[in-house]
Coordinates of C-alpha atoms in Angstrom, one line a residue:
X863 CA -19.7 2.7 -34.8
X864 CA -21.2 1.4 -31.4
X865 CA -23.0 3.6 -29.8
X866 CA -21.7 3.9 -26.4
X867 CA -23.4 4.0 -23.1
X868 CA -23.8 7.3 -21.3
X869 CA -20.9 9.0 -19.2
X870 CA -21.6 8.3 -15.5
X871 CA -18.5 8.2 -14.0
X872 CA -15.4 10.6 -14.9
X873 CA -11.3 10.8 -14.6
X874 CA -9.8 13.8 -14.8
X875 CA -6.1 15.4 -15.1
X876 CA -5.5 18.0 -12.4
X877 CA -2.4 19.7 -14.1
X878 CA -3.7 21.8 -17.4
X879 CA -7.2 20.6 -16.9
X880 CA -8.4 21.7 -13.6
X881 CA -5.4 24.2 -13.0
X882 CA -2.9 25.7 -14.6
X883 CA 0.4 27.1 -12.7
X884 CA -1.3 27.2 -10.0
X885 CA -4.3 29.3 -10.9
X886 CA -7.8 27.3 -11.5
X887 CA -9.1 27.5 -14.9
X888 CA -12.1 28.9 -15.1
X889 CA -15.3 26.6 -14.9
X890 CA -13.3 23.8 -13.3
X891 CA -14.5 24.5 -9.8
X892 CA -18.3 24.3 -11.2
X893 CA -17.6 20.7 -13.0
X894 CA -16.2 19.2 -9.5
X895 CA -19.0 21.1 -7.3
X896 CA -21.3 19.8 -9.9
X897 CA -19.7 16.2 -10.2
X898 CA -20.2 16.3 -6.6
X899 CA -23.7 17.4 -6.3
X900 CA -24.8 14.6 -8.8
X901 CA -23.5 12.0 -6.8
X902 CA -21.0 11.0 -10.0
X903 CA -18.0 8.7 -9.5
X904 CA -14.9 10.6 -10.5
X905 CA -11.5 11.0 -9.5
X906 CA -8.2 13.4 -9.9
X907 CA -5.5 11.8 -11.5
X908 CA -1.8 13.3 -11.6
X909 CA 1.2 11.4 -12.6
X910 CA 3.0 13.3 -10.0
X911 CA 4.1 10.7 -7.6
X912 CA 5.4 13.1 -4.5
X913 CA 2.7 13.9 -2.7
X914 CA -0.1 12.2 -0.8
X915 CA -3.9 12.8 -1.2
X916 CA -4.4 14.7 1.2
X917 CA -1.2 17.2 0.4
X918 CA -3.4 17.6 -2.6
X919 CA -6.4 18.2 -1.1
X920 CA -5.0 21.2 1.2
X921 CA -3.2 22.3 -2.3
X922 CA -6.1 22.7 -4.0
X923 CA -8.5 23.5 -1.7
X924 CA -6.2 26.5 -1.6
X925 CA -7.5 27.9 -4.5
X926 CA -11.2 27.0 -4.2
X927 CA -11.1 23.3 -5.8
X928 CA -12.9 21.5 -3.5
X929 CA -12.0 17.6 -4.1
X930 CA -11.8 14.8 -1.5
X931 CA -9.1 13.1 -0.7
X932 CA -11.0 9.9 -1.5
X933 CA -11.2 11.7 -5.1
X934 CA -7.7 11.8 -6.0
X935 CA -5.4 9.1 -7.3
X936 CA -1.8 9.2 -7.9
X937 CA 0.5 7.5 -9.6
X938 CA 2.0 6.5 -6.4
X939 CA -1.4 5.2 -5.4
X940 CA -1.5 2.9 -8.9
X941 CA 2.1 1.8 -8.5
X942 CA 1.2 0.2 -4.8
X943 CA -1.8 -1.3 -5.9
X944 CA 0.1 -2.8 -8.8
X945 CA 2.8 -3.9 -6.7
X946 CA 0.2 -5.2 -4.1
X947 CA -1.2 -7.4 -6.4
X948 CA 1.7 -8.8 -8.2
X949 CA 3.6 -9.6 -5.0
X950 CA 2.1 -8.6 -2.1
X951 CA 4.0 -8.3 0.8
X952 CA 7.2 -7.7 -1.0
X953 CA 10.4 -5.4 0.1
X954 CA 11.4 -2.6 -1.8
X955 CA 14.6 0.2 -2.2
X956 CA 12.6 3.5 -3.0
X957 CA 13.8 6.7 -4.4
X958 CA 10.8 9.8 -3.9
X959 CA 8.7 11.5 -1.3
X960 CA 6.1 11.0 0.9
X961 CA 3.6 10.6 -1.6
X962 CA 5.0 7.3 -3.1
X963 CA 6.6 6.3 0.5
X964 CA 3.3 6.2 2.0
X965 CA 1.4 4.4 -0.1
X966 CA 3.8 1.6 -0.3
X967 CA 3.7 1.4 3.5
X968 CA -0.4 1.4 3.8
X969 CA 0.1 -1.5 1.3
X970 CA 2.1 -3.2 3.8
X971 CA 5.9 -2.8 1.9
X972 CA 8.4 -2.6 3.9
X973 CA 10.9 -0.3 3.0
X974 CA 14.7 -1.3 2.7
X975 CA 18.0 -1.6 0.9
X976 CA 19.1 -5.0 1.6
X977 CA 18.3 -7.6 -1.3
X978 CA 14.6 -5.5 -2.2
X979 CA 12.8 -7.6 -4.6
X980 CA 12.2 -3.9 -5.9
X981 CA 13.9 -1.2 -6.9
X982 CA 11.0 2.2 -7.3
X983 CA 12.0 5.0 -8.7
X984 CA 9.3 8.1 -8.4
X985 CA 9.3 11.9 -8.5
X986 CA 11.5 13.9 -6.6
X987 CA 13.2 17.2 -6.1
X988 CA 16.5 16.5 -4.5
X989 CA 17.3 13.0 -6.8
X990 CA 20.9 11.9 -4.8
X991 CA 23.9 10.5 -6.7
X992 CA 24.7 8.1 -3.8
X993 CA 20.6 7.2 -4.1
X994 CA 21.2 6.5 -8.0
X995 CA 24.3 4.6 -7.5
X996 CA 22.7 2.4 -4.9
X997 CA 19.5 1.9 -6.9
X998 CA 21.8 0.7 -10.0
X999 CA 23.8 -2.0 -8.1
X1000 CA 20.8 -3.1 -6.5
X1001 CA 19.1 -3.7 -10.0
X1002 CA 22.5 -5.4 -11.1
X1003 CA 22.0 -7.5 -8.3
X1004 CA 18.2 -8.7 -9.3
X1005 CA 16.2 -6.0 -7.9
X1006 CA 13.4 -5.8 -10.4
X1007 CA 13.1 -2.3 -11.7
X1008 CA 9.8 -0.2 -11.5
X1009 CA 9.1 3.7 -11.7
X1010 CA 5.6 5.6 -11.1
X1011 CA 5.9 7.2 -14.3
X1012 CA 7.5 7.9 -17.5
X1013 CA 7.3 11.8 -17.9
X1014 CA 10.8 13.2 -18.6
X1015 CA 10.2 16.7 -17.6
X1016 CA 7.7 18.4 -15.1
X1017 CA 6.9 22.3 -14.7
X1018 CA 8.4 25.1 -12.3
X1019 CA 8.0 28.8 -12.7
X1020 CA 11.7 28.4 -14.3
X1021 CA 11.4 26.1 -16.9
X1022 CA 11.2 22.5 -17.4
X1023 CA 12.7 20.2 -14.6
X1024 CA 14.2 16.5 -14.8
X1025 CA 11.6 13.9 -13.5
X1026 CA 11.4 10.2 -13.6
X1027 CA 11.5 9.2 -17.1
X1028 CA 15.0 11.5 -17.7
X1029 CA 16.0 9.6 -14.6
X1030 CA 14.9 6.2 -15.1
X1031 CA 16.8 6.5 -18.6
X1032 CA 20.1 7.7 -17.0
X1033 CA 19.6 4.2 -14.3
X1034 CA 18.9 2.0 -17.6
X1035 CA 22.0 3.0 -19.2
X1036 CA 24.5 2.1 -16.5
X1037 CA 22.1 -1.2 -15.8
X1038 CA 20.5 -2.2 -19.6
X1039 CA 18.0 -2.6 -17.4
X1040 CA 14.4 -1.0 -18.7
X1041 CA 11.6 -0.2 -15.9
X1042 CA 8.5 -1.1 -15.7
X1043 CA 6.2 2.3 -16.1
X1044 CA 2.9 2.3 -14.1
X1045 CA 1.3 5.5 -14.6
X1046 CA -0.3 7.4 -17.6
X1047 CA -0.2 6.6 -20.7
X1048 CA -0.3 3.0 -19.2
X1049 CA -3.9 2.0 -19.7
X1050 CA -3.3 0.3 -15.9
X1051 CA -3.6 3.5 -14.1
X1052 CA -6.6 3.9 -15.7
X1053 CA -8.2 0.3 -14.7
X1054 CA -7.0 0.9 -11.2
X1055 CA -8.6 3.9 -10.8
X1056 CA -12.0 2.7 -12.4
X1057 CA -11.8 -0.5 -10.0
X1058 CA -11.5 2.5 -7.0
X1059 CA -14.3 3.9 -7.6
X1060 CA -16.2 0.5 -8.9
X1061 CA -16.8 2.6 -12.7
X1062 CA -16.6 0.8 -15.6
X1063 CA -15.0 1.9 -19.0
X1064 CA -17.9 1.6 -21.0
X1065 CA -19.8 4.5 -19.5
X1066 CA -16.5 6.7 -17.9
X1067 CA -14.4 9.1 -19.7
X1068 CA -11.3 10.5 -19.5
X1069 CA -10.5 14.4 -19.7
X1070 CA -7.0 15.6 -20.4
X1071 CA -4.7 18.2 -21.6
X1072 CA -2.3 16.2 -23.2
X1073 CA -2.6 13.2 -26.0
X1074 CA 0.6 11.3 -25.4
X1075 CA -0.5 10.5 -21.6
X1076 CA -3.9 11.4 -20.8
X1077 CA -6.1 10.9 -23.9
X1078 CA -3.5 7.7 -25.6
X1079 CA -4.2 6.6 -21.7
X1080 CA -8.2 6.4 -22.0
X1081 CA -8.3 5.4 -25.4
X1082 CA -6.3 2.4 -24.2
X1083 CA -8.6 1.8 -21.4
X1084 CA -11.9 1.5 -23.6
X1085 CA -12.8 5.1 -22.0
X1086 CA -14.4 8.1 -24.2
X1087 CA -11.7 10.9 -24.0
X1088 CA -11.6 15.0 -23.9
X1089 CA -9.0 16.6 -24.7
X1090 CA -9.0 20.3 -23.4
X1091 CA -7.0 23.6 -25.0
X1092 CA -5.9 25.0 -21.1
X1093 CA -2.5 22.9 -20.8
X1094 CA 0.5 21.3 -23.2
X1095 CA -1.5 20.0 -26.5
X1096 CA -2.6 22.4 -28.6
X1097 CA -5.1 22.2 -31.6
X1098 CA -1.9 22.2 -34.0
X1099 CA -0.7 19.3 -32.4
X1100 CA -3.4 16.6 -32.8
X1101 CA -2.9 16.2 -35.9
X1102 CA 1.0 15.2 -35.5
X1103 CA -0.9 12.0 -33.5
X1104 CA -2.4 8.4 -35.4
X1105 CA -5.3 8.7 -32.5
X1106 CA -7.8 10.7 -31.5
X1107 CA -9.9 11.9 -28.9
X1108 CA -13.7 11.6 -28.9
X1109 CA -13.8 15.6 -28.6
X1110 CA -11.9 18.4 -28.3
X1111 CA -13.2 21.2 -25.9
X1112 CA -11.4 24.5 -25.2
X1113 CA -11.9 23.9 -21.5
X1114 CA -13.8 21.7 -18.6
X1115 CA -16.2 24.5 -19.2
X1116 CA -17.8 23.1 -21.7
X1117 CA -18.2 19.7 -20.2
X1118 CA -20.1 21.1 -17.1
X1119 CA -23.3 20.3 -18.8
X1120 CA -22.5 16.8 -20.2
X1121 CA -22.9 15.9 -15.8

């Protein structure tokens, strides 16, 4: 094998990497004060598409994770940035929260529900049958379909909830219609994030909790990939998958001294 180049920038997961329900996992506030002391390019990725950087930033600077805002990129963030390149300037019929709303707007979309050239389905809490309808006949119509991310459940303290994969299925049924998916595991989240913090593949890596998104995500991108014990993949579960990580750590403990 090629020997690859040393790790001088870094992506992380936020969910079941740097927190878990809510409660930092232990060592995880050491790797990002010591990311930060080394003057490393990193960044916090979450395929949660509701809120903004900076909603982040408050969140988890609430329990002692000090990341910039600069540091954190959504998949609302990679979906305008995708849709600012491929047609810049466009219109778009959007279905989420603030998080996805804004950073359409600071690409310069403008935001509407006559004749969008897209239709953007992200993550949200209170998904509207009269939204859903509207999004479908605008698709029928030509709208081209697009949606921040293909996860079909997200956590609460009661179980699994519905997010934008379940939802983007149930809009391709009644359309035939399939969206296209920007965030993990397409490797495109990935290259937009690099390009944000001018890193390059060949020395970054990619730390996750879960091998269908996060580490199938890196691997795609040419990144080296961790995947860590503290979230949804387990050690019993890598073998169900035909990839695999570079390393498997119990936790972003163990990776503080790899910085």
């Amino acid at each position: 094998m090629t020997e690859r180049k040393p790790i001088e920038s870094w992506l992380t997961d936020m969910d079941g990497v740097l927190m878990h329900e809510g409660v930092p996992v232990a060592g995880a506030d050491t790797f990002i004060r010591k990311l930060r002391d080394a003057g490393r390019p990193f960044l916090v990725l979450t395929n949660n598409s509701m809120y903004t950087p900076r909603d982040l930033h408050v969140r988890l600077n609430r329990i002692g994770l000090e990341v910039p805002v600069d540091n954190i990129w959504t998949s609302a963030l990679a979906t305008a940035t995708f849709l600012n390149n491929q047609h810049p300037g466009g219109t778009a019929y959007v279905i989420g929260e603030a998080g996805l709303t804004t950073a359409l707007h600071d690409a310069g979309y403008v935001l509407t529900d006559v004749e969008p050239d897209f239709v953007i389905l992200g993550e949200t809490r209170t998904y509207s049958f009269e939204a859903l309808t509207k999004a479908i006949r605008l698709i029928n119509d030509g709208a081209r379909f697009i949606a921040t991310n293909p996860d079909n459940t997200g956590p609460s303290p009661q179980g699994a909830l519905p997010a934008t994969g379940s939802v983007a299925a149930l809009i391709t049924k009644a359309t035939g219609r399939e969206p296209y998916f920007v965030g993990k595991p397409n490797p495109l989240m990935m290259r937009s994030a690099l390009n944000n913090i001018g890193a390059h593949s060949e020395s970054s890596a990619m730390i996750g909790d879960r091998m269908d998104t996060d580490v199938l995500a890196g691997l795609e991108a040419g990144m080296e990939t961790f995947l860590v014990l503290t979230g949804l993949t387990s050690k019993a579960d890598i073998g169900r998958y035909p990839y695999r990580p570079t390393s498997v750590v119990d936790s972003i403990a163990d990776l503080v001294e790899m910085i």
